[in-house]
XYZ file of C-alpha atoms in Angstrom:
684
model
C -121.264 157.691 30.260
C -124.264 155.709 30.682
C -127.252 156.835 29.541
C -130.224 158.322 31.926
C -132.959 155.574 30.656
C -130.624 152.711 30.720
C -129.339 153.931 33.959
C -132.949 154.309 35.424
C -133.912 150.799 34.143
C -130.954 149.492 36.343
C -131.974 150.768 39.326
C -135.360 150.066 38.573
C -134.162 146.176 38.520
C -132.383 146.445 41.670
C -134.957 147.915 43.508
C -137.346 145.168 42.373
C -134.480 142.409 43.396
C -134.098 144.217 46.971
C -137.703 144.318 47.518
C -138.111 140.825 46.417
C -134.979 139.538 49.289
C -136.905 141.484 51.872
C -139.829 139.473 51.250
C -137.641 136.318 51.537
C -136.166 137.516 54.786
C -139.684 138.176 56.167
C -140.807 134.921 55.243
C -138.023 133.098 56.788
C -138.164 135.317 60.108
C -141.546 134.411 60.640
C -141.101 130.384 59.898
C -138.298 130.917 62.698
C -140.758 132.067 65.091
C -143.199 129.226 63.811
C -140.798 126.749 65.028
C -139.767 127.766 67.430
C -143.183 128.103 69.565
C -143.582 124.264 68.092
C -140.385 123.415 69.805
C -141.513 124.761 73.128
C -145.064 123.350 72.713
C -143.822 119.895 72.003
C -140.801 120.334 75.041
C -143.567 121.125 77.496
C -145.797 117.854 76.181
C -142.354 115.630 76.716
C -142.123 116.647 80.129
C -145.722 116.091 80.871
C -145.649 112.729 79.578
C -142.359 111.886 81.474
C -143.790 113.185 84.224
C -146.482 111.053 84.056
C -144.947 107.799 83.161
C -143.104 108.397 86.412
C -146.124 108.307 88.108
C -147.496 105.018 86.665
C -144.025 103.144 87.264
C -144.133 104.267 91.072
C -147.620 102.854 90.716
C -147.178 99.261 88.665
C -144.161 98.175 90.204
C -145.458 97.146 93.501
C -147.900 95.713 91.588
C -145.903 93.739 89.790
C -143.986 92.592 92.552
C -146.772 91.112 94.257
C -148.102 89.634 90.811
C -144.772 87.730 90.492
C -144.683 86.399 94.424
C -148.477 84.832 93.636
C -147.189 83.452 90.486
C -144.272 81.489 92.660
C -146.518 80.895 95.206
C -148.793 79.081 92.668
C -146.105 77.109 91.141
C -144.658 75.976 94.765
C -148.379 74.917 94.855
C -148.303 72.991 92.003
C -145.135 71.522 92.518
C -145.770 69.859 95.844
C -149.371 68.957 94.822
C -147.440 66.868 92.162
C -144.867 65.628 94.119
C -147.582 64.191 96.195
C -149.379 62.408 93.538
C -145.759 61.187 92.705
C -145.170 59.459 96.138
C -148.145 58.292 96.644
C -148.166 56.414 93.500
C -145.277 54.501 95.147
C -147.845 53.469 97.334
C -150.016 52.123 95.053
C -147.599 50.376 93.274
C -147.987 47.151 94.825
C -151.639 46.768 94.729
C -151.312 47.857 90.963
C -148.902 45.542 89.622
C -149.636 42.391 92.218
C -152.042 40.987 89.946
C -150.045 40.989 86.863
C -146.868 40.070 88.790
C -149.247 37.026 89.964
C -150.267 36.017 86.185
C -146.892 35.734 85.215
C -145.302 37.208 82.045
C -146.227 34.443 79.507
C -147.668 36.205 76.370
C -147.406 39.515 78.216
C -143.852 40.239 78.258
C -144.175 43.813 77.515
C -146.821 44.833 79.529
C -145.083 42.581 82.550
C -141.408 44.212 82.276
C -143.533 47.850 82.292
C -144.818 46.594 85.964
C -141.387 45.249 86.854
C -140.197 48.946 86.020
C -142.603 50.403 88.008
C -141.893 48.022 91.021
C -137.875 48.637 90.582
C -138.674 52.318 91.102
C -140.908 52.248 93.935
C -138.207 50.051 95.306
C -135.347 52.956 95.105
C -137.735 55.489 96.186
C -138.619 53.891 99.346
C -135.218 52.792 99.564
C -133.840 56.274 99.452
C -136.877 58.042 101.725
C -138.240 55.517 103.792
C -136.090 52.260 104.129
C -138.459 51.577 107.466
C -141.186 51.967 105.262
C -143.392 48.328 105.156
C -144.220 48.860 101.748
C -140.314 48.767 100.808
C -140.748 45.140 102.587
C -143.692 44.576 99.807
C -142.449 45.834 97.101
C -139.008 44.382 97.107
C -141.412 40.931 97.647
C -143.102 41.852 94.583
C -139.449 42.637 93.046
C -138.177 39.358 93.788
C -141.439 37.238 92.737
C -141.443 38.931 89.643
C -137.443 38.497 89.098
C -138.131 34.613 89.737
C -141.431 34.791 87.295
C -139.330 35.851 84.247
C -136.195 33.596 85.449
C -139.120 31.291 85.313
C -140.228 32.322 81.419
C -136.836 32.281 80.465
C -136.373 28.627 81.448
C -139.484 27.625 79.886
C -139.307 29.572 76.696
C -135.539 27.820 76.462
C -137.234 24.664 77.355
C -140.112 24.407 75.293
C -138.480 25.763 72.197
C -135.400 24.460 71.978
C -135.421 21.667 69.473
C -132.725 19.030 68.596
C -131.200 19.917 65.452
C -132.324 16.989 62.514
C -129.834 14.436 60.981
C -131.105 15.708 57.781
C -130.346 19.053 58.484
C -127.384 18.592 59.604
C -126.122 16.646 56.762
C -127.173 18.937 54.770
C -124.872 21.541 56.983
C -122.020 19.323 56.286
C -122.307 18.313 53.045
C -122.668 22.448 51.970
C -119.032 22.390 52.449
C -117.925 19.550 49.799
C -119.966 21.121 47.122
C -118.252 23.304 44.520
C -121.229 24.847 43.456
C -122.379 27.518 45.879
C -125.720 26.444 47.868
C -128.310 28.222 49.540
C -127.255 28.482 52.995
C -128.946 25.892 55.174
C -130.585 27.802 57.780
C -130.505 26.704 61.512
C -133.114 28.085 63.453
C -132.689 27.098 67.195
C -135.448 29.244 68.234
C -138.498 31.130 66.786
C -137.915 34.549 65.902
C -140.342 35.531 68.524
C -139.619 33.650 71.198
C -135.750 34.824 70.856
C -136.729 38.205 71.067
C -138.608 37.282 74.373
C -135.533 35.665 75.528
C -133.398 38.428 74.713
C -134.906 40.961 76.589
C -135.748 38.652 79.508
C -132.249 38.200 79.458
C -131.057 41.911 79.602
C -133.551 42.716 81.808
C -132.159 40.335 84.372
C -128.318 41.389 83.632
C -129.441 45.018 83.920
C -132.026 44.673 87.010
C -132.217 41.314 87.939
C -128.217 40.896 88.825
C -128.594 37.588 88.485
C -126.282 35.364 86.132
C -128.177 31.759 86.986
C -130.065 32.237 84.186
C -126.778 31.821 82.252
C -126.267 28.625 83.636
C -129.826 27.397 82.462
C -128.886 28.854 78.888
C -126.046 26.667 79.001
C -127.499 23.418 80.368
C -130.876 23.245 78.151
C -128.085 24.292 74.817
C -125.533 21.785 75.872
C -128.443 19.173 75.937
C -129.533 19.722 72.599
C -126.315 20.406 71.057
C -125.260 16.626 72.355
C -128.926 15.086 71.464
C -128.404 16.388 68.205
C -124.754 14.719 67.801
C -126.324 11.339 69.462
C -129.346 11.812 66.956
C -126.829 12.226 63.916
C -124.964 8.975 65.012
C -127.917 6.872 65.195
C -129.261 8.341 61.759
C -125.978 7.141 60.292
C -126.082 3.801 61.675
C -130.165 3.200 60.736
C -129.131 4.416 57.237
C -126.048 2.565 56.497
C -127.687 -0.379 57.901
C -130.730 -0.093 55.862
C -129.409 1.451 52.675
C -125.561 1.024 52.664
C -124.980 5.101 51.940
C -126.668 7.239 54.766
C -127.511 10.563 52.500
C -129.447 14.070 53.094
C -132.935 14.267 51.791
C -133.651 17.686 50.140
C -133.109 21.299 51.791
C -136.175 22.568 53.419
C -138.234 24.901 51.168
C -136.854 22.873 48.022
C -139.574 20.893 46.297
C -140.394 17.498 47.761
C -140.723 15.531 44.947
C -137.125 15.962 43.653
C -135.312 14.971 47.125
C -131.287 15.894 46.393
C -129.437 12.945 47.863
C -125.697 13.381 49.016
C -124.073 10.373 49.710
C -121.434 11.038 52.418
C -117.659 10.875 51.770
C -116.748 7.247 52.870
C -113.165 6.565 54.703
C -112.055 4.728 51.871
C -109.757 1.987 54.373
C -110.970 -1.280 54.030
C -113.385 -1.475 51.343
C -111.072 0.272 48.690
C -108.338 -2.532 48.734
C -110.921 -5.511 48.802
C -111.920 -3.622 45.600
C -108.372 -3.548 44.653
C -107.912 -7.243 45.436
C -111.060 -8.212 43.797
C -109.305 -6.026 40.601
C -106.269 -8.394 41.178
C -108.311 -11.727 41.482
C -109.533 -10.809 37.971
C -106.005 -11.104 36.846
C -104.932 -14.352 38.451
C -103.202 -12.532 41.926
C -105.677 -13.726 44.341
C -104.460 -16.577 46.780
C -104.772 -16.441 50.296
C -104.501 -20.494 50.995
C -101.746 -20.045 53.350
C -102.130 -19.035 56.505
C -100.722 -16.516 58.789
C -101.100 -15.355 62.653
C -102.317 -11.733 60.736
C -106.119 -11.169 61.026
C -107.424 -11.028 57.216
C -108.369 -7.621 56.322
C -111.270 -8.996 54.230
C -114.376 -10.906 54.775
C -114.987 -8.121 57.586
C -118.237 -6.617 57.925
C -119.022 -3.067 57.665
C -118.919 -1.974 61.147
C -116.061 -0.316 61.427
C -116.574 1.476 58.613
C -120.100 2.620 59.894
C -118.597 3.337 62.999
C -115.603 5.710 61.669
C -117.617 7.150 59.057
C -120.593 8.452 61.612
C -117.577 9.468 64.232
C -115.991 11.638 60.753
C -119.537 13.281 60.596
C -119.890 13.676 63.995
C -116.922 16.072 63.960
C -118.005 18.342 61.193
C -121.545 18.159 62.972
C -120.063 19.514 65.775
C -117.699 22.446 64.437
C -120.937 23.527 62.642
C -123.164 23.267 65.510
C -120.884 24.771 67.861
C -120.147 27.635 65.227
C -124.385 27.999 65.151
C -124.522 27.555 68.802
C -121.698 30.770 69.193
C -124.265 32.947 67.248
C -127.378 32.196 69.110
C -125.328 32.850 72.594
C -124.024 36.449 71.308
C -127.729 37.508 71.075
C -128.698 36.305 74.450
C -125.760 35.882 76.496
C -123.905 39.428 77.975
C -120.281 39.972 75.662
C -118.053 39.825 78.576
C -119.845 36.471 79.650
C -120.177 34.662 75.982
C -116.663 32.836 76.099
C -117.142 31.559 79.496
C -120.499 30.639 78.766
C -119.903 28.728 75.559
C -117.116 27.143 77.186
C -119.619 25.262 79.319
C -122.254 24.597 76.562
C -119.650 22.754 74.455
C -118.542 20.703 77.240
C -120.765 17.672 77.113
C -120.736 17.204 73.348
C -116.668 18.164 73.260
C -116.100 15.752 75.920
C -118.277 12.899 74.233
C -116.475 13.279 70.980
C -113.283 12.951 72.790
C -113.996 10.088 74.419
C -115.676 8.388 71.695
C -112.219 9.246 70.199
C -109.924 7.599 72.992
C -112.118 4.619 72.858
C -110.844 4.315 69.468
C -107.674 4.821 70.374
C -107.874 2.247 72.888
C -109.880 -0.280 70.641
C -106.893 0.317 68.296
C -104.182 -0.601 71.099
C -106.062 -3.989 71.602
C -106.185 -4.726 67.705
C -102.507 -4.345 67.693
C -102.001 -6.751 70.829
C -104.162 -8.950 68.416
C -102.370 -8.445 65.293
C -105.990 -7.038 63.539
C -104.556 -4.245 62.173
C -107.423 -3.607 59.775
C -109.270 -2.132 62.853
C -106.172 -0.223 63.475
C -107.046 1.309 59.973
C -109.927 3.116 61.305
C -107.514 5.809 62.918
C -106.255 7.025 59.685
C -109.108 8.292 58.267
C -110.169 9.943 61.449
C -106.714 11.552 62.477
C -106.712 13.109 58.546
C -109.928 14.244 59.052
C -109.440 15.958 62.559
C -106.040 17.547 60.900
C -108.383 18.969 58.522
C -110.992 19.989 60.995
C -108.260 21.566 63.448
C -108.332 25.194 62.017
C -112.272 25.429 62.386
C -112.354 23.602 65.718
C -109.420 26.131 66.884
C -111.590 29.198 65.591
C -114.580 27.773 67.382
C -112.824 27.642 70.511
C -111.080 30.763 70.332
C -111.544 32.374 74.272
C -112.327 29.243 75.735
C -109.882 27.528 78.558
C -107.023 25.915 77.715
C -108.021 23.105 78.979
C -111.004 22.868 76.480
C -108.265 23.847 73.523
C -106.060 21.437 74.270
C -108.496 18.379 74.044
C -108.282 17.654 70.364
C -104.500 18.166 69.998
C -104.061 15.449 72.994
C -106.427 13.330 70.946
C -104.596 13.953 68.126
C -101.258 13.229 69.394
C -103.010 10.052 70.718
C -103.765 8.501 67.553
C -100.563 9.289 65.848
C -99.276 7.547 68.920
C -101.000 4.536 68.368
C -100.973 5.207 64.644
C -97.021 4.737 64.341
C -97.285 1.749 67.010
C -99.425 -0.173 64.872
C -97.187 0.445 61.751
C -94.162 -0.654 63.448
C -95.744 -3.563 64.848
C -96.957 -4.564 61.439
C -93.403 -4.273 60.220
C -92.122 -6.645 63.240
C -95.368 -8.651 62.721
C -94.769 -9.129 58.860
C -90.999 -10.064 59.552
C -91.620 -12.960 62.451
C -94.877 -14.422 61.169
C -94.250 -17.824 61.514
C -93.297 -20.752 59.332
C -96.140 -23.041 60.010
C -96.317 -26.168 57.441
C -99.867 -27.130 57.983
C -100.944 -23.340 57.349
C -98.702 -23.401 53.944
C -100.501 -23.357 50.637
C -100.023 -26.930 49.326
C -100.234 -25.514 45.268
C -97.945 -22.695 46.062
C -99.899 -20.051 45.660
C -100.183 -16.301 47.169
C -99.530 -17.052 50.788
C -102.004 -14.558 53.190
C -99.511 -12.685 54.735
C -98.707 -11.276 51.259
C -102.009 -10.299 50.365
C -102.283 -8.911 54.037
C -99.476 -7.011 53.538
C -100.312 -5.704 50.476
C -103.786 -4.838 51.473
C -102.336 -3.000 54.190
C -99.655 -1.019 52.038
C -102.799 0.244 49.751
C -104.959 1.307 52.367
C -101.841 3.704 53.260
C -102.152 5.440 50.135
C -105.093 7.332 50.854
C -103.313 8.468 54.066
C -100.076 9.076 52.686
C -99.395 12.804 54.773
C -101.224 11.446 57.843
C -99.055 7.893 57.952
C -95.794 9.928 57.428
C -96.909 12.545 59.921
C -97.426 9.565 62.359
C -93.951 8.033 61.482
C -92.995 11.737 61.681
C -94.074 12.027 65.256
C -91.864 9.044 66.441
C -88.799 10.522 64.825
C -86.212 12.573 67.504
C -83.906 13.515 64.547
C -83.425 16.971 63.916
C -85.160 16.496 60.340
C -88.312 15.302 61.562
C -88.350 19.060 63.248
C -88.440 20.379 60.260
C -91.467 18.451 58.794
C -92.925 18.740 55.105
C -94.742 16.856 52.558
C -91.594 15.449 50.941
C -90.128 14.233 54.327
C -93.165 12.348 55.260
C -93.210 11.221 51.785
C -89.611 9.714 52.284
C -90.329 8.147 55.763
C -93.594 6.543 54.372
C -91.472 5.275 51.208
C -89.125 4.122 53.876
C -91.380 2.278 55.973
C -92.865 0.355 52.871
C -89.741 -0.395 51.435
C -88.951 -1.666 54.854
C -92.582 -3.983 54.939
C -91.487 -5.228 51.638
C -87.911 -6.608 52.947
C -89.340 -7.928 56.040
C -91.940 -9.799 53.943
C -89.464 -10.886 51.522
C -87.179 -12.297 54.262
C -90.488 -14.206 55.799
C -91.341 -15.588 52.088
C -87.943 -17.143 51.969
C -87.894 -18.541 54.828
C -91.199 -20.026 54.507
C -90.220 -21.324 51.291
C -88.040 -23.576 52.889
C -91.076 -25.448 54.124
C -91.594 -27.315 51.120
C -90.086 -30.383 50.231
C -89.759 -29.949 46.923
C -87.292 -27.077 45.437
C -89.685 -26.714 42.472
C -92.481 -26.112 44.723
C -90.762 -23.599 46.956
C -89.862 -21.795 43.178
C -93.637 -21.881 42.148
C -94.397 -20.660 45.941
C -91.605 -17.578 45.574
C -92.706 -16.608 41.925
C -96.248 -16.393 43.015
C -95.372 -14.502 45.939
C -93.275 -11.909 43.907
C -95.370 -11.556 40.662
C -98.274 -10.691 43.007
C -96.177 -8.390 44.904
C -95.025 -6.750 41.715
C -98.231 -6.525 39.913
C -100.016 -5.093 42.851
C -97.259 -2.454 43.154
C -97.752 -1.918 39.681
C -101.648 -1.364 39.839
C -101.388 0.890 42.523
C -99.402 4.245 43.516
C -97.272 2.209 45.285
C -94.477 1.219 42.983
C -94.023 5.540 42.766
C -93.939 5.560 46.681
C -91.300 2.680 46.721
C -89.303 4.463 44.076
C -88.749 7.196 45.902
C -86.476 5.850 48.006
C -85.930 2.625 46.141
C -85.253 3.230 42.503
C -84.291 -0.080 41.582
C -87.338 -2.376 42.976
C -89.038 -2.939 39.684
C -86.466 -4.384 38.525
C -85.092 -6.219 41.310
C -89.077 -8.196 41.767
C -88.623 -8.811 37.958
C -85.321 -10.546 38.499
C -86.258 -12.576 41.472
C -89.055 -13.959 39.417
C -87.197 -14.646 36.460
C -84.767 -16.651 38.899
C -87.741 -18.631 40.907
C -88.658 -19.686 36.848
C -84.928 -20.725 36.113
C -85.038 -22.813 39.597
C -88.610 -24.090 38.640
C -87.669 -25.213 35.068
C -84.410 -27.260 36.536
C -87.172 -29.446 37.861
C -87.400 -30.988 34.575
C -83.790 -31.818 34.007
C -84.241 -35.294 35.755
C -86.962 -36.010 33.027
C -84.999 -34.331 30.000
C -81.538 -35.748 31.396
C -82.797 -39.162 30.328
C -83.153 -38.261 26.949
C -80.835 -35.425 26.818
C -77.894 -36.535 23.734
C -74.781 -36.035 25.662
C -76.316 -39.073 27.630
C -77.129 -41.715 24.798
C -75.586 -44.564 23.224
C -73.423 -44.033 20.078
C -74.085 -46.722 17.210
C -73.532 -47.371 13.512
C -76.495 -47.410 11.348
C -77.539 -50.213 10.063
C -75.328 -52.077 12.542
C -77.333 -54.062 14.963
C -77.596 -53.474 18.467
C -76.254 -54.973 21.135
C -78.164 -55.726 24.063
C -76.495 -53.461 26.097
C -77.414 -50.870 23.798
C -80.939 -51.526 23.516
C -81.421 -51.969 27.462
C -79.929 -48.687 27.589
C -82.670 -46.888 25.461
C -85.549 -48.617 26.989
C -84.258 -46.991 30.516
C -84.036 -43.875 28.728
C -87.677 -44.209 27.268
C -89.256 -45.490 30.799
C -87.348 -42.864 32.426
C -88.387 -40.542 30.540
C -91.680 -41.514 30.833
C -91.989 -41.944 34.466
C -90.533 -38.785 34.813
C -92.771 -36.904 32.780
C -96.076 -38.903 34.318
C -94.905 -37.963 37.599
C -94.040 -34.548 37.120
C -97.475 -33.815 35.199
C -99.352 -35.301 37.731
C -97.293 -32.892 40.875
C -97.067 -30.164 39.006
C -100.764 -30.014 37.494
C -101.850 -29.607 41.705
C -99.732 -26.805 41.727
C -101.087 -23.355 41.137
C -100.160 -19.863 39.303
C -102.974 -17.384 39.454
C -101.491 -15.428 37.090
C -102.505 -16.416 33.501
C -99.722 -14.558 31.715
C -97.267 -16.374 34.132
C -98.955 -19.283 34.264
C -98.709 -19.407 30.015
C -95.197 -18.416 29.819
C -93.650 -20.782 31.964
C -95.646 -23.490 30.271
C -94.865 -22.328 27.039
C -91.144 -21.935 27.936
C -91.024 -25.453 29.518
C -93.028 -27.224 26.805
C -90.239 -25.627 24.082
C -87.899 -27.440 25.885
C -89.122 -30.992 26.900
C -90.349 -30.955 23.014
C -87.481 -29.967 21.741
C -85.212 -32.269 23.614
C -87.874 -35.328 23.158
C -88.571 -34.666 19.615
C -84.699 -35.050 18.578
C -84.365 -38.452 20.814
C -87.762 -39.644 19.672
C -86.206 -38.851 15.663
C -83.300 -40.497 16.386
C -84.334 -43.726 18.175
C -88.336 -43.403 17.329
C -87.372 -46.223 14.137
C -84.554 -48.046 15.990
C -85.295 -51.619 16.816
C -84.478 -51.834 19.969
C -87.545 -53.740 21.486
C -90.111 -55.996 19.940
C -93.286 -53.769 21.438
C -92.141 -50.363 20.578
C -95.817 -48.937 21.828
C -94.834 -49.777 25.455
C -91.870 -47.108 25.344
C -92.844 -44.958 22.952
C -95.822 -44.055 25.033
C -96.236 -40.441 23.578
C -96.107 -38.536 20.404
C -94.228 -34.625 20.615
C -97.823 -33.240 20.455
C -98.540 -35.223 23.385
C -95.749 -34.301 25.578
C -96.817 -30.388 24.646
C -100.489 -30.984 25.514
C -99.500 -32.820 28.916
C -97.063 -29.984 30.001
C -100.052 -27.272 28.477
C -102.420 -29.156 31.402
C -99.884 -28.193 34.330
C -100.968 -25.818 37.041
C -104.417 -26.441 36.564
C -106.392 -28.362 38.973
C -109.551 -28.662 36.586
C -107.501 -30.797 33.926
């Protein structure tokens, strides 16, 4: 049971809490009432604001619509005024631009093209909107006049600023290819940069707006003339330089120091001149001859005209390629792409035709030379043909895209040169074989015949053009092997040809040798010629070329030479037979000779003396140019005669066969040797 005091306290505590809760509840009720009141007030305010907004909207929207219409009307007015100003401006174009058009575009191209653009737009406007307007005729006439002025300016710029490329610059450009070291690129400025930009702008305008292609004809005609003149200038420069200094050269490349010019000798074709130098070398070794005549025109003693012409043509071919490449680079900037190939084709025609015509003239001259048997002139074809073949890939690249007739010009010239070259080779071999045996043209001293020296010179000159000559021969072949042409096949053909020429030469020399009545002189003649041929073959690459098809050629010539020496030595038998032991009388020592025996010994001495004197007199006038061979033949003959005469003299020199021994014993053994040592020496 809870004590009364605790219960009373508990009750008080509960009552206090109840009272506190009631106060809280009362506060909440008051707050809710206030909140409801505020809500009612807010709803009332919002309702009033909504009502006012509706009234405002109903008032503003009509005003806004009216304002919008007014703004649209204002814009339309402004646009109309702008259009009127624009249209009116077209009516003023003619008067605004007439002065500029009349004065022309020179020095004011940008402004001029701006005026032409205005005129172009005016023409388009009137055509679309007022085709019957007199203003259309005005602007049309003005446009045409402006276009003509631009065409005239294009022609004027091209004419005034297109310069011929100087020969010096062309030679530098060409020689740059041959240098192993990397050279600075030789600049080719056909037009000044500023002028080029103007030309390009005018050409683009004429294509886009002028719808005129006549300027392309103007372009190619002017540039074609400059290209042709550049090549002719090079050729003339080459001739003058060659005539004055012997070797044309290119001075320093521009921008290099003027005090250090770089001479650049041009490549010589190495035709006649090289062979003449070889002949001089052989002459120093005693191989020169040519006292005998031939119906072949000599290859030596000519002037350098042919070489100069050949070099000039070769340089012009290289120059054409380089200049044409440069012209195409320029053309790409000026001429529209789809017209470039056609324009370039027209541009190069005159220069290319000139080159081809000159080449055909060379071919024609070669044909005439063949008829005259002037084969040295024909040899000008060889370096030219070789150069054309070497240059053909560049030619083909330059002419890519041109007409077929243009592309075929060089191959046609190459074919013509191969044909005439093959004809020259064939006729040369035939002429070597058929050269007539004219007694009055034969060398009196039995030295080398001019036919031999000419033949060897001609063959030596082919060494520099082995592939070219082989290709000429192959071009005439119809066998299946010719279709698979290669360098080895060419080499074999050339070897066969050289062997044919040498064979024909040998047959002709044999025939010519029969002109001599003296077999010994005939043998000396053949010996000299065979020896000349052999030494010439050995001193050049001809012997290796001959060996391709004839391995034993060298040995064969040596055998022929030895055979002729033996034939010559038989000429002395009539001298040595007088004193040969087999023909001498037999007698006993100490026994007095009979008259018959004494007479026989006298006849032997006299026969030997007379024969020795006669042969020495005759053979002293003969010639063996080769010192080595001359000494060898003299020594061999001296040994034979001295040995025979020495034995004879030893046996009969002390025999009393005469009262006047000095009448018959005229020579000592040493004197006989000295006399033989003076053989083949016209100066002795």
